[in-house]
mmCIF file of C-alpha atoms in Angstrom:
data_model
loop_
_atom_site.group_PDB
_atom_site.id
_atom_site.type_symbol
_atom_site.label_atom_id
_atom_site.label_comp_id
_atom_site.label_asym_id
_atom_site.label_seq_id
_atom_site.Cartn_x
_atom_site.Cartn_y
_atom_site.Cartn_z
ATOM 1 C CA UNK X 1 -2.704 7.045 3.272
ATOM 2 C CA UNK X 2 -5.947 8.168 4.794
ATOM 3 C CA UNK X 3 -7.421 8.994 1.858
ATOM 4 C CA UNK X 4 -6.624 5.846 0.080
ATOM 5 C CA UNK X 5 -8.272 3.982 3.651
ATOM 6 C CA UNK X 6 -11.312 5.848 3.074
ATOM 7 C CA UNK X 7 -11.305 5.288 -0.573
ATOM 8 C CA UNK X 8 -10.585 1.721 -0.255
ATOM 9 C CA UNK X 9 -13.426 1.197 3.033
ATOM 10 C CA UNK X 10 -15.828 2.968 0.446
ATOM 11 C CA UNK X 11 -15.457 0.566 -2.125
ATOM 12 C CA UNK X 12 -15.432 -2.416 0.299
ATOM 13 C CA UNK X 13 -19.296 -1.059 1.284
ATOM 14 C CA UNK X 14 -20.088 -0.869 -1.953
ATOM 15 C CA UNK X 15 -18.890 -4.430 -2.689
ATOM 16 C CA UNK X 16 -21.108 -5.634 0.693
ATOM 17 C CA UNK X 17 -24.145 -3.433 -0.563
ATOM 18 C CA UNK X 18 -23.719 -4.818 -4.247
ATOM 19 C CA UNK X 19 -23.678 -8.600 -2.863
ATOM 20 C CA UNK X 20 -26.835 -7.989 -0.569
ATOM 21 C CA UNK X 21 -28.638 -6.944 -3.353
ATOM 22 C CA UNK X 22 -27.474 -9.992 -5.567
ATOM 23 C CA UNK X 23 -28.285 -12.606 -3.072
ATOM 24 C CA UNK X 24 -31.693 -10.814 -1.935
ATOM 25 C CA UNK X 25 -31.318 -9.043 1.550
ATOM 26 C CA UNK X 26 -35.016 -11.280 2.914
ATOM 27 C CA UNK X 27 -32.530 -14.481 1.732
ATOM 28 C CA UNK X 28 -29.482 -13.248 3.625
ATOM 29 C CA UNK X 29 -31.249 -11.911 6.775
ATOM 30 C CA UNK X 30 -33.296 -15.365 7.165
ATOM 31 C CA UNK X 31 -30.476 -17.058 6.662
ATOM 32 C CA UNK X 32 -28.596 -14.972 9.429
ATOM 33 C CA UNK X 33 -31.899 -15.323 12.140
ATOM 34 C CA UNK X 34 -31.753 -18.927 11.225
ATOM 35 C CA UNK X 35 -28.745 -19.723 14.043
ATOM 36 C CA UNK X 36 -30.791 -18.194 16.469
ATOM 37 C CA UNK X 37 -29.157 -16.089 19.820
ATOM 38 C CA UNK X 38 -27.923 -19.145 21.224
ATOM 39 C CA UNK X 39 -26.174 -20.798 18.411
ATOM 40 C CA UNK X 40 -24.723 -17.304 17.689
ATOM 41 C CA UNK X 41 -22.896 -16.787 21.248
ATOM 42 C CA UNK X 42 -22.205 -20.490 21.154
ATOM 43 C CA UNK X 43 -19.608 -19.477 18.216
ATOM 44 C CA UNK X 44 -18.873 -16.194 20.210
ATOM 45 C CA UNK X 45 -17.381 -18.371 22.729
ATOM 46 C CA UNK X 46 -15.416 -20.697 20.302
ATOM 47 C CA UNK X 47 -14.378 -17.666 18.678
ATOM 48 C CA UNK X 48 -13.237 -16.900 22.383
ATOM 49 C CA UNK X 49 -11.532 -20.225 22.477
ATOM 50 C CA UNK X 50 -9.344 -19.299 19.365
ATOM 51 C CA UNK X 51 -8.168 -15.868 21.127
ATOM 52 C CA UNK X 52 -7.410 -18.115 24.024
ATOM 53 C CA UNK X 53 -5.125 -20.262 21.704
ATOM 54 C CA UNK X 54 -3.557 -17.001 20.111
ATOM 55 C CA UNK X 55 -2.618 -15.527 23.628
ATOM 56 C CA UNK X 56 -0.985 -19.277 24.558
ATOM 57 C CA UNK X 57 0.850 -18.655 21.238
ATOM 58 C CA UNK X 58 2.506 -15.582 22.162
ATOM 59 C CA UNK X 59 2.990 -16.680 25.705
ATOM 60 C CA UNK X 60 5.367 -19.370 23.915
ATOM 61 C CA UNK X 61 7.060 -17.003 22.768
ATOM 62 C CA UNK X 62 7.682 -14.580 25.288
ATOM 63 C CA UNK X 63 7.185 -16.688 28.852
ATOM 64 C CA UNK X 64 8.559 -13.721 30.769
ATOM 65 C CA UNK X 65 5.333 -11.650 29.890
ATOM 66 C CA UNK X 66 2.227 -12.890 31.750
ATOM 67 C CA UNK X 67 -0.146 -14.983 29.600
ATOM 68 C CA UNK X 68 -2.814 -12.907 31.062
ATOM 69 C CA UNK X 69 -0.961 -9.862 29.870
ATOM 70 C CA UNK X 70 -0.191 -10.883 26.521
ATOM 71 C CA UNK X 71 -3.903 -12.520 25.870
ATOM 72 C CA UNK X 72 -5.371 -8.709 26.429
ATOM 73 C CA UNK X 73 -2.884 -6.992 24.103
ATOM 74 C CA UNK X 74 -3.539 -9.542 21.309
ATOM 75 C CA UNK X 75 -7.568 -8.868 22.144
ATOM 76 C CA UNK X 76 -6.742 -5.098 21.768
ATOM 77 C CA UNK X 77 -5.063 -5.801 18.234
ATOM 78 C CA UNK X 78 -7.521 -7.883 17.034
ATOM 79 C CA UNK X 79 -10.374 -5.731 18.117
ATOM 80 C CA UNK X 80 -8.029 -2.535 16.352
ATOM 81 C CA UNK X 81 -7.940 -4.208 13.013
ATOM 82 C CA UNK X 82 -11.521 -5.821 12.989
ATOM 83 C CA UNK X 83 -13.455 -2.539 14.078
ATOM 84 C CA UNK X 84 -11.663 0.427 13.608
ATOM 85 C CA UNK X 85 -11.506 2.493 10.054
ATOM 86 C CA UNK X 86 -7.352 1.099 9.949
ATOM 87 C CA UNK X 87 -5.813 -1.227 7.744
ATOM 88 C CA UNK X 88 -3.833 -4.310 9.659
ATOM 89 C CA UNK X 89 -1.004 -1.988 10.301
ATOM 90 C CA UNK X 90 -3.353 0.444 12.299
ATOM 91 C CA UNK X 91 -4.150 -2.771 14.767
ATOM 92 C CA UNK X 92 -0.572 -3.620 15.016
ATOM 93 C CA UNK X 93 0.445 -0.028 16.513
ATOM 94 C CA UNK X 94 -2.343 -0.808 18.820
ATOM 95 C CA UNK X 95 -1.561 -3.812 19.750
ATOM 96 C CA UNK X 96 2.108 -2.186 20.909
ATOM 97 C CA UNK X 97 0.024 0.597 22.793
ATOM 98 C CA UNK X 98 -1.650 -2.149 24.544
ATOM 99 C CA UNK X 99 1.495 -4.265 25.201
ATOM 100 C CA UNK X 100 3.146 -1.346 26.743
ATOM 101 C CA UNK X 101 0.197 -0.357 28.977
ATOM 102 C CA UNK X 102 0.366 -2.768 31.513
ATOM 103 C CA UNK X 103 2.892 -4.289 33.842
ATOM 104 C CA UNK X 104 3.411 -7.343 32.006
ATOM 105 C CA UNK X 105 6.733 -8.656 33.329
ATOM 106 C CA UNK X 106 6.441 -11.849 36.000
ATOM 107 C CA UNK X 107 8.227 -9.301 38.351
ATOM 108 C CA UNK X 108 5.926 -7.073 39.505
ATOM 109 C CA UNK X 109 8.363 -4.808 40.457
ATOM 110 C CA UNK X 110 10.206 -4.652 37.039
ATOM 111 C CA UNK X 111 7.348 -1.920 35.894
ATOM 112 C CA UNK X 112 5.284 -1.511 32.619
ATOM 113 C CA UNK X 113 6.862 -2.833 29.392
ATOM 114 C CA UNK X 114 8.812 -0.505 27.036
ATOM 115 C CA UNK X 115 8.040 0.151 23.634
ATOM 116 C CA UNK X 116 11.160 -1.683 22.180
ATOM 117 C CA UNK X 117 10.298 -4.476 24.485
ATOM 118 C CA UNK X 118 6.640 -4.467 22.845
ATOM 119 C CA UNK X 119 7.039 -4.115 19.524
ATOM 120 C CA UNK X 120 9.701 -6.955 19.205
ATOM 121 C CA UNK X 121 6.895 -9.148 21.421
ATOM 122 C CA UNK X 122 4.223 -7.714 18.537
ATOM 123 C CA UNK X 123 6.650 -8.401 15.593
ATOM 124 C CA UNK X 124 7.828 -11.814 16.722
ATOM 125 C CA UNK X 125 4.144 -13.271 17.151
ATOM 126 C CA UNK X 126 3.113 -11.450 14.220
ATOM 127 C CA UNK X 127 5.566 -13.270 12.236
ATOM 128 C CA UNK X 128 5.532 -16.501 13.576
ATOM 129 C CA UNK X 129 1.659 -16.360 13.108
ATOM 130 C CA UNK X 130 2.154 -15.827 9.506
ATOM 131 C CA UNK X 131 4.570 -18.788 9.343
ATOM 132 C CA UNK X 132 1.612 -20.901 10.630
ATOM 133 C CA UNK X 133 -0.573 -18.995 8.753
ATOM 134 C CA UNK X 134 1.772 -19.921 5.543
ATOM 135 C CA UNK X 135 1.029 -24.001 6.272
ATOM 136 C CA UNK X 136 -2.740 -23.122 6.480
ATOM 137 C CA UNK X 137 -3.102 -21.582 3.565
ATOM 138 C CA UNK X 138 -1.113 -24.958 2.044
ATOM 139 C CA UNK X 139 -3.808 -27.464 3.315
ATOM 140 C CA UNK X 140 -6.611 -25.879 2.500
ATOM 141 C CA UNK X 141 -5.517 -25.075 -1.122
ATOM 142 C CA UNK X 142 -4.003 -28.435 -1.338
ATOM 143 C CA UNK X 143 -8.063 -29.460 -0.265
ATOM 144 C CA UNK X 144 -9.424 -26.914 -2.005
ATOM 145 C CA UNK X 145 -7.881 -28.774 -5.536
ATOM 146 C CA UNK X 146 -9.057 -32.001 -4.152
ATOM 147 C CA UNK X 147 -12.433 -31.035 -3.733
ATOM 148 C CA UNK X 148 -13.032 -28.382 -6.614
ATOM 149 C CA UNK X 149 -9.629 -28.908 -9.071
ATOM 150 C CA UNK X 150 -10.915 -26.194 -11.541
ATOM 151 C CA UNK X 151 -11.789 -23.691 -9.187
ATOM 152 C CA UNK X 152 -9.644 -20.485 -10.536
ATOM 153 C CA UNK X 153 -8.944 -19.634 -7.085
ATOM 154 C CA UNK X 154 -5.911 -22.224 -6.951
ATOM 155 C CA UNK X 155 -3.667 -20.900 -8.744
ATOM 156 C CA UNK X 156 -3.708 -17.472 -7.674
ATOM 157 C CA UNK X 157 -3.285 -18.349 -3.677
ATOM 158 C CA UNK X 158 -1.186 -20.550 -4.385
ATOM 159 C CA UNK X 159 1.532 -17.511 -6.215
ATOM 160 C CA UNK X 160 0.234 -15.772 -3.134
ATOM 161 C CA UNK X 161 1.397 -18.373 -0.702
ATOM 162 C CA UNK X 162 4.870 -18.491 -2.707
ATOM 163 C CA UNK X 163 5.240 -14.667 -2.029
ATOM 164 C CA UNK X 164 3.898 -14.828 1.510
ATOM 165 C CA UNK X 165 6.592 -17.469 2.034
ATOM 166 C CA UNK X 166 9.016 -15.131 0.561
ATOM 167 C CA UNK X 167 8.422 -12.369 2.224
ATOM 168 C CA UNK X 168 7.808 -13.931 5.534
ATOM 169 C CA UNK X 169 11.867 -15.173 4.856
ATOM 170 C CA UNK X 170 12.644 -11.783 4.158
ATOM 171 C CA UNK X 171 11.015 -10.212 7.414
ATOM 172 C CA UNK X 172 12.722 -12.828 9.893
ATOM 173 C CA UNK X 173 16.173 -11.941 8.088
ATOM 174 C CA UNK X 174 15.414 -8.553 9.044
ATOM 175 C CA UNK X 175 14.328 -8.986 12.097
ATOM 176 C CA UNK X 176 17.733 -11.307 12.896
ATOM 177 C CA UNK X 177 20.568 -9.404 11.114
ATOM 178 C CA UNK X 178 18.853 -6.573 9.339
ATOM 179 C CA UNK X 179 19.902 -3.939 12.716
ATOM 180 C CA UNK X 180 20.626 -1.295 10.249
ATOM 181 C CA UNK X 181 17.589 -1.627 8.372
ATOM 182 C CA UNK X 182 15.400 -1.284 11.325
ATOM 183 C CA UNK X 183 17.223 1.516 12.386
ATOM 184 C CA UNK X 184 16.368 3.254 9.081
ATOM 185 C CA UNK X 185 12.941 2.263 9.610
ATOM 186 C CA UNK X 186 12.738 3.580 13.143
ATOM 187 C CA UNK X 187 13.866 6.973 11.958
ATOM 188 C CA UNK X 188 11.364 7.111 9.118
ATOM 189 C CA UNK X 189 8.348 5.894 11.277
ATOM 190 C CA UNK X 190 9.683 8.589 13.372
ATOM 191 C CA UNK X 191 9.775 11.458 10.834
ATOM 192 C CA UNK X 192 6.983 10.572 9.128
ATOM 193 C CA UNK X 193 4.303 9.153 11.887
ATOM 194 C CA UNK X 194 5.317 9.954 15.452
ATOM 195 C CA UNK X 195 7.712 13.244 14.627
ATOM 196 C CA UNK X 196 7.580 14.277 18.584
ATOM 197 C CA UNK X 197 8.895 10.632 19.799
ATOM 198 C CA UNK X 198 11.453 10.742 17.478
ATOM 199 C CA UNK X 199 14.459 10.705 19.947
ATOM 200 C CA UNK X 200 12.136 8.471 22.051
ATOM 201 C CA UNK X 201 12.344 5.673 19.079
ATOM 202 C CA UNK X 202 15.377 6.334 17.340
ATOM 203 C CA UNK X 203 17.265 6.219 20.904
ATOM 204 C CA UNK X 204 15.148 2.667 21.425
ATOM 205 C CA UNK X 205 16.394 1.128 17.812
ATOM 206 C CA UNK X 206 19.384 -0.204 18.957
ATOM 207 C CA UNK X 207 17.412 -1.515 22.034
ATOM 208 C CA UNK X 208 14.688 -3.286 19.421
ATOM 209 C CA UNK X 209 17.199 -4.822 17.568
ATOM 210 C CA UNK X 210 18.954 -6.807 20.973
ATOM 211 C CA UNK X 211 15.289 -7.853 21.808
ATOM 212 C CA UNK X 212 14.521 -9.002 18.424
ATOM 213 C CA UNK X 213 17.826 -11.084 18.020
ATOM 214 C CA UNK X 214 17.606 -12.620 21.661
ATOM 215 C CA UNK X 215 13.786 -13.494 20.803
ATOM 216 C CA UNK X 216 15.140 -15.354 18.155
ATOM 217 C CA UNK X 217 17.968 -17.067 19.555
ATOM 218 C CA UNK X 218 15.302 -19.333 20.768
ATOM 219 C CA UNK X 219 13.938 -21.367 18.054
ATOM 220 C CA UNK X 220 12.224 -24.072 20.349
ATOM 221 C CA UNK X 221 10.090 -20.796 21.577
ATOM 222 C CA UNK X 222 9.552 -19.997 18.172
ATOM 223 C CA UNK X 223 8.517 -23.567 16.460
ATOM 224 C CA UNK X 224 6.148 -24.096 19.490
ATOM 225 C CA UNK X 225 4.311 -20.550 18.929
ATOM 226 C CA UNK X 226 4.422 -21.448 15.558
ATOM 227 C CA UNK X 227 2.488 -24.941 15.950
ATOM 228 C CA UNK X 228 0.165 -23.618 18.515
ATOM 229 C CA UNK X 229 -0.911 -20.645 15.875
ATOM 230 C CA UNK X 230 -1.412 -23.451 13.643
ATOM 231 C CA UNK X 231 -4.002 -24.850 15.826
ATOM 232 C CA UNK X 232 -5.252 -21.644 16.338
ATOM 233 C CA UNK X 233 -6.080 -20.923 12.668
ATOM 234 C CA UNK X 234 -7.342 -24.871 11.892
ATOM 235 C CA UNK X 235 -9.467 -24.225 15.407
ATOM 236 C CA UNK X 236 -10.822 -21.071 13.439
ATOM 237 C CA UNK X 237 -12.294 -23.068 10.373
ATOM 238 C CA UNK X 238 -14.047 -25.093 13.308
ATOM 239 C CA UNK X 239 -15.988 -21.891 13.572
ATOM 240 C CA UNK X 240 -16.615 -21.826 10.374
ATOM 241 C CA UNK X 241 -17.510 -25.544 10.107
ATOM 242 C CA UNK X 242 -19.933 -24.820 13.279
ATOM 243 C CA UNK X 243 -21.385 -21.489 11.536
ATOM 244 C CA UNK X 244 -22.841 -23.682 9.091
ATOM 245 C CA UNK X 245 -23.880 -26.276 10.459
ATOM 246 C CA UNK X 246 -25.796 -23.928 13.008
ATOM 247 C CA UNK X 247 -27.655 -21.704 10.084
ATOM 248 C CA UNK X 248 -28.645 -25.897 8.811
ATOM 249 C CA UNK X 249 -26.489 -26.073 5.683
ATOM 250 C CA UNK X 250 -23.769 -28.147 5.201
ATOM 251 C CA UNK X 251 -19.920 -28.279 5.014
ATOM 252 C CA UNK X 252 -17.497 -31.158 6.107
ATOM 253 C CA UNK X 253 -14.474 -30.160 8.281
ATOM 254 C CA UNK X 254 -12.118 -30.548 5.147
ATOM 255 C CA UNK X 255 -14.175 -28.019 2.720
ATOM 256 C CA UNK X 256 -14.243 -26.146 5.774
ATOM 257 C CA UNK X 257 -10.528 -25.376 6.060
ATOM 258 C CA UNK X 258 -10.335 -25.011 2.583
ATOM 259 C CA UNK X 259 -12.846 -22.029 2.789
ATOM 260 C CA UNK X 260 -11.637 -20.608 6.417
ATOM 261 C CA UNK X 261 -7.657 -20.990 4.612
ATOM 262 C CA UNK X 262 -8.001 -19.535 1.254
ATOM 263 C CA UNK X 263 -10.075 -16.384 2.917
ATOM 264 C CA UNK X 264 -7.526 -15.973 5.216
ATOM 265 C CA UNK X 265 -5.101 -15.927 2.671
ATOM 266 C CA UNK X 266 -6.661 -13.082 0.299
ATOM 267 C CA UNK X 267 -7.374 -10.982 3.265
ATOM 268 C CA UNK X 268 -3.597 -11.536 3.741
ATOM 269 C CA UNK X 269 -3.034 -10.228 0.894
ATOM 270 C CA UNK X 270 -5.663 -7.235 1.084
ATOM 271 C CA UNK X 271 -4.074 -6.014 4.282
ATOM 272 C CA UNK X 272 -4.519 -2.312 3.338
ATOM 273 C CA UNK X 273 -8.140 -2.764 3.231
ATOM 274 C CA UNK X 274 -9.979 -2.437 6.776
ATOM 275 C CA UNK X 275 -11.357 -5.257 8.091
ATOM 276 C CA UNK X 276 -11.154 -6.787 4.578
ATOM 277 C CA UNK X 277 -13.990 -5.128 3.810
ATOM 278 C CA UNK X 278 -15.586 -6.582 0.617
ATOM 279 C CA UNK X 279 -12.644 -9.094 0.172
ATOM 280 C CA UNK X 280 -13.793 -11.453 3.043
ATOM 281 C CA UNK X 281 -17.128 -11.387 1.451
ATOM 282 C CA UNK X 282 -16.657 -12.123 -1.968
ATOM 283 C CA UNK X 283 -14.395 -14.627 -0.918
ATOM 284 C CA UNK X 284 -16.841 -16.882 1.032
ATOM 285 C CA UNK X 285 -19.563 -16.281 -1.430
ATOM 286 C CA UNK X 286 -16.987 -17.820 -4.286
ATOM 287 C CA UNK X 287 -15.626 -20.443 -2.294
ATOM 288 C CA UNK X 288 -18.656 -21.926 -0.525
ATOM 289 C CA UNK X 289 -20.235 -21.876 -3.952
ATOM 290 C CA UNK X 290 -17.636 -24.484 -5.061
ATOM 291 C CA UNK X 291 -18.721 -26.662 -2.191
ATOM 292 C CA UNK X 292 -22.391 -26.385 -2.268
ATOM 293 C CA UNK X 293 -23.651 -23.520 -0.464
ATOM 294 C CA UNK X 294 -26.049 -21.460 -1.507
ATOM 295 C CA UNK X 295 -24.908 -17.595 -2.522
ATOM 296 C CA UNK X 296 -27.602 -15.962 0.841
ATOM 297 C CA UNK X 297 -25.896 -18.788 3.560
ATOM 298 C CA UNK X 298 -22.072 -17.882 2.385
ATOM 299 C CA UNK X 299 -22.514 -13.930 3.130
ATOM 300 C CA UNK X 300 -24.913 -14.959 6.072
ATOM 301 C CA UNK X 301 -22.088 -16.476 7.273
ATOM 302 C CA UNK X 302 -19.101 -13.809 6.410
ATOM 303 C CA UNK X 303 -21.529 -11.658 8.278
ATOM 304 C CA UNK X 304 -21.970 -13.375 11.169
ATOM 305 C CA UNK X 305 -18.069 -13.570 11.544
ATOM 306 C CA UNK X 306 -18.398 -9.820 11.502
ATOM 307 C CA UNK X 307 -20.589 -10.011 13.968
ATOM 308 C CA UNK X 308 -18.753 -11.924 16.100
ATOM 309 C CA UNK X 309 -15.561 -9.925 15.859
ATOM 310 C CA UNK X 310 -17.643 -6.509 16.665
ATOM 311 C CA UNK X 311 -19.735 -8.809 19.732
ATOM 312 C CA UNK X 312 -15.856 -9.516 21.013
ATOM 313 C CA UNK X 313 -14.330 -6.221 19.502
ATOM 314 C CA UNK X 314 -16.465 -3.535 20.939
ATOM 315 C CA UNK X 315 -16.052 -3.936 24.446
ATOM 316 C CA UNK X 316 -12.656 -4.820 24.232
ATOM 317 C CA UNK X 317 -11.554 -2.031 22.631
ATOM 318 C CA UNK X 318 -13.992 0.066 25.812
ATOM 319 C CA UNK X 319 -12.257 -1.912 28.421
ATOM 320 C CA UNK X 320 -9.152 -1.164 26.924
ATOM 321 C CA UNK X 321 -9.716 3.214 26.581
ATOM 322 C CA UNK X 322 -11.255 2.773 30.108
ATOM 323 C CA UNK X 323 -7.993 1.569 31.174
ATOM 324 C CA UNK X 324 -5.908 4.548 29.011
ATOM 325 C CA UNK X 325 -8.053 7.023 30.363
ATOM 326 C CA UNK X 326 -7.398 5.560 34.703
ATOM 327 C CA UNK X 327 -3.639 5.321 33.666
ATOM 328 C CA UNK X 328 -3.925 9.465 32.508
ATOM 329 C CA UNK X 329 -4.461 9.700 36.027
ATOM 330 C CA UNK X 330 -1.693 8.084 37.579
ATOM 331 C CA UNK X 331 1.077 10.030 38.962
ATOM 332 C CA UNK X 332 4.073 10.568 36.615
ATOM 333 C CA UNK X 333 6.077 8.268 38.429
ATOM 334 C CA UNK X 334 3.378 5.043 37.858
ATOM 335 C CA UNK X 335 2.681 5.979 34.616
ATOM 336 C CA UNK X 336 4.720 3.303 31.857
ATOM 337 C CA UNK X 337 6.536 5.302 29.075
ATOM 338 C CA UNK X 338 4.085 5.990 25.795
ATOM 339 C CA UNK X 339 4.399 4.213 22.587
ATOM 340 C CA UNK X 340 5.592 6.350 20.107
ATOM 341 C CA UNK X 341 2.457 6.390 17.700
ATOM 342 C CA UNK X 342 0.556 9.686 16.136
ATOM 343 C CA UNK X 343 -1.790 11.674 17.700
ATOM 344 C CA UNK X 344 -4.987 10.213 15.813
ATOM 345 C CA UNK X 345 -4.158 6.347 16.627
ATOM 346 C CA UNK X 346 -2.679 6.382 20.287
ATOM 347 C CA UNK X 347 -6.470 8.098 20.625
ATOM 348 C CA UNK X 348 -8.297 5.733 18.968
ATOM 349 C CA UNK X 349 -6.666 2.630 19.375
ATOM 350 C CA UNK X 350 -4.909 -8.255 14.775
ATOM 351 C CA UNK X 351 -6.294 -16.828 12.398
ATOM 352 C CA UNK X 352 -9.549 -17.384 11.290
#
């Protein structure tokens, strides 16, 4: 697996180098300068507004975990997936860390949150994310025909969005009556990732599956972090709309969404790729071509979503070791229980 992550960030690099070269790197970097430092943290903090919708999200979800709590563990996940060398999955054993780091509960005195506890929070927001997600992906190929009907892009996210939808069934099935399934999971992840936590995870299986099940005995919890992720990810091709618009090109709200949707669909589908490397980019340069926009402003603006994610990414991800590394020095007593997770990520370490 780390072989085919370095394999697959090399060709990524080489897909970004190849398309700098293609659009003329003097094109790309004026058309990068041209949003100028203000306009750039201006959609730093609506990127910041987003993360502030994701965190409400989860907190619908899960209202006996702080808001505050839950809004720094979904940072921390992002921040894993966008600027670390990991696929998705990397950031989403992260994002557990981080959930179980702090003392998330409303009770103060109820102590930090255990890793069963955290991964069903991750799991559940994960997948009611993608549900939203699903409906996203919808409008903006439904717009995307509208606008360009013989774009070859169409069919292809659309199959995609028929085995998202599929699969997204199949994962809340699991996650509601699949207990022995997990179980097996559990004790493979444990074998094969975290062999020292083992007991540590196979004792908390049965534990994951009561969390998961009572998470989802709630479906008004559920449908609202559903809609509220769907604002999130139609709040992220605002960005995208405001991007543009900032660098002096233009893109109506509509095309906007279309772009922003069907991206964030084929990065979906990439997810073994880090950071989406290459995919993201070829994927704005196709579709903003379809719309109008020159081949220099579309990777001018796929990079200045990169830089926007490492802006926010970086020092969250510095906060976030900062506060590992005081919690090493806790007494044993204060200290909440590790996530089971392998040596190399629980060092190191995600709508849009």
């Amino acid at each position: 697996m780390k072989k085919l992550t370095i394999l697959l960030t090399l060709i990524g690099l080489g897909v970004i180098a190849f398309a700098l070269a293609h659009s003329g790197i003097r094109e790309v970097f004026t058309a990068v300068t041209r949003i100028g430092v203000s306009g750039f943290l201006l959609t730093v903090a609506a990127q910041l507004g987003v993360d502030v919708l994701l965190g409400a999200a989860w907190h619908a979800a899960f209202p006996s975990m702080s808001f505050r709590h839950l809004f720094k563990a979904r940072m921390v996940r992002d921040a894993a997936s966008t600027c670390l060398p990991f696929s998705q999955l990397g950031g989403i054993v992260i994002g557990i860390r981080a959930t179980c780091r702090h003392h998330g509960l409303r009770d103060a005195q109820s102590g930090g949150v255990e890793w069963p506890e955290a991964a069903c929070a991750n799991v559940v927001d994960i997948t009611t994310e993608v549900l939203a997600q699903i409906v996203f992906i919808l409008l903006a190929v439904a717009l995307l025909a509208i606008g360009t009907p013989s774009n070859p892009l169409v069919r292809p996210v659309i199959i995609g969005a028929f085995l998202l939808t599929m699969g997204a069934a199949g994962f809340i099935w699991t996650q509601q009556r699949g207990g022995a399934a997990i179980r097996r999971g559990v004790e493979g992840l444990g074998r094969h990732i975290a062999g020292q936590w083992q007991t540590t995870m196979v004792n908390g299986a049965d534990s994951l599956q009561e969390r998961m099940e009572e998470a989802w005995s709630h479906p008004g919890r559920i449908s609202a972090s559903a809609a509220i992720h769907l604002v999130g990810w139609i709040s992220s091709a605002g960005v995208t709309w405001l991007t543009v618009h900032l660098m002096g090109a233009s893109l109506s709200f509509p095309d906007a969404i279309a772009v922003e949707g069907v991206t964030c669909g084929l990065m979906s589908a990439s997810f073994l790729i880090p950071a989406g490397l290459g995919v993201q980019e070829g994927s704005y340069m196709t579709l903003g071509h379809a719309f109008g926009l020159d081949a220099s402003t579309c990777l001018a603006l796929s990079l200045l979503r990169r830089g926007r994610e490492v802006g926010i990414g970086l020092p969250v991800l510095v906060l976030w070791q900062l506060g590992e590394m005081r919690a090493l020095h806790k007494p044993d007593a204060q200290r909440p229980a590790p996530l089971p997770s392998s040596g190399k990520v629980a060092t190191d370490n995600p709508e849009g």
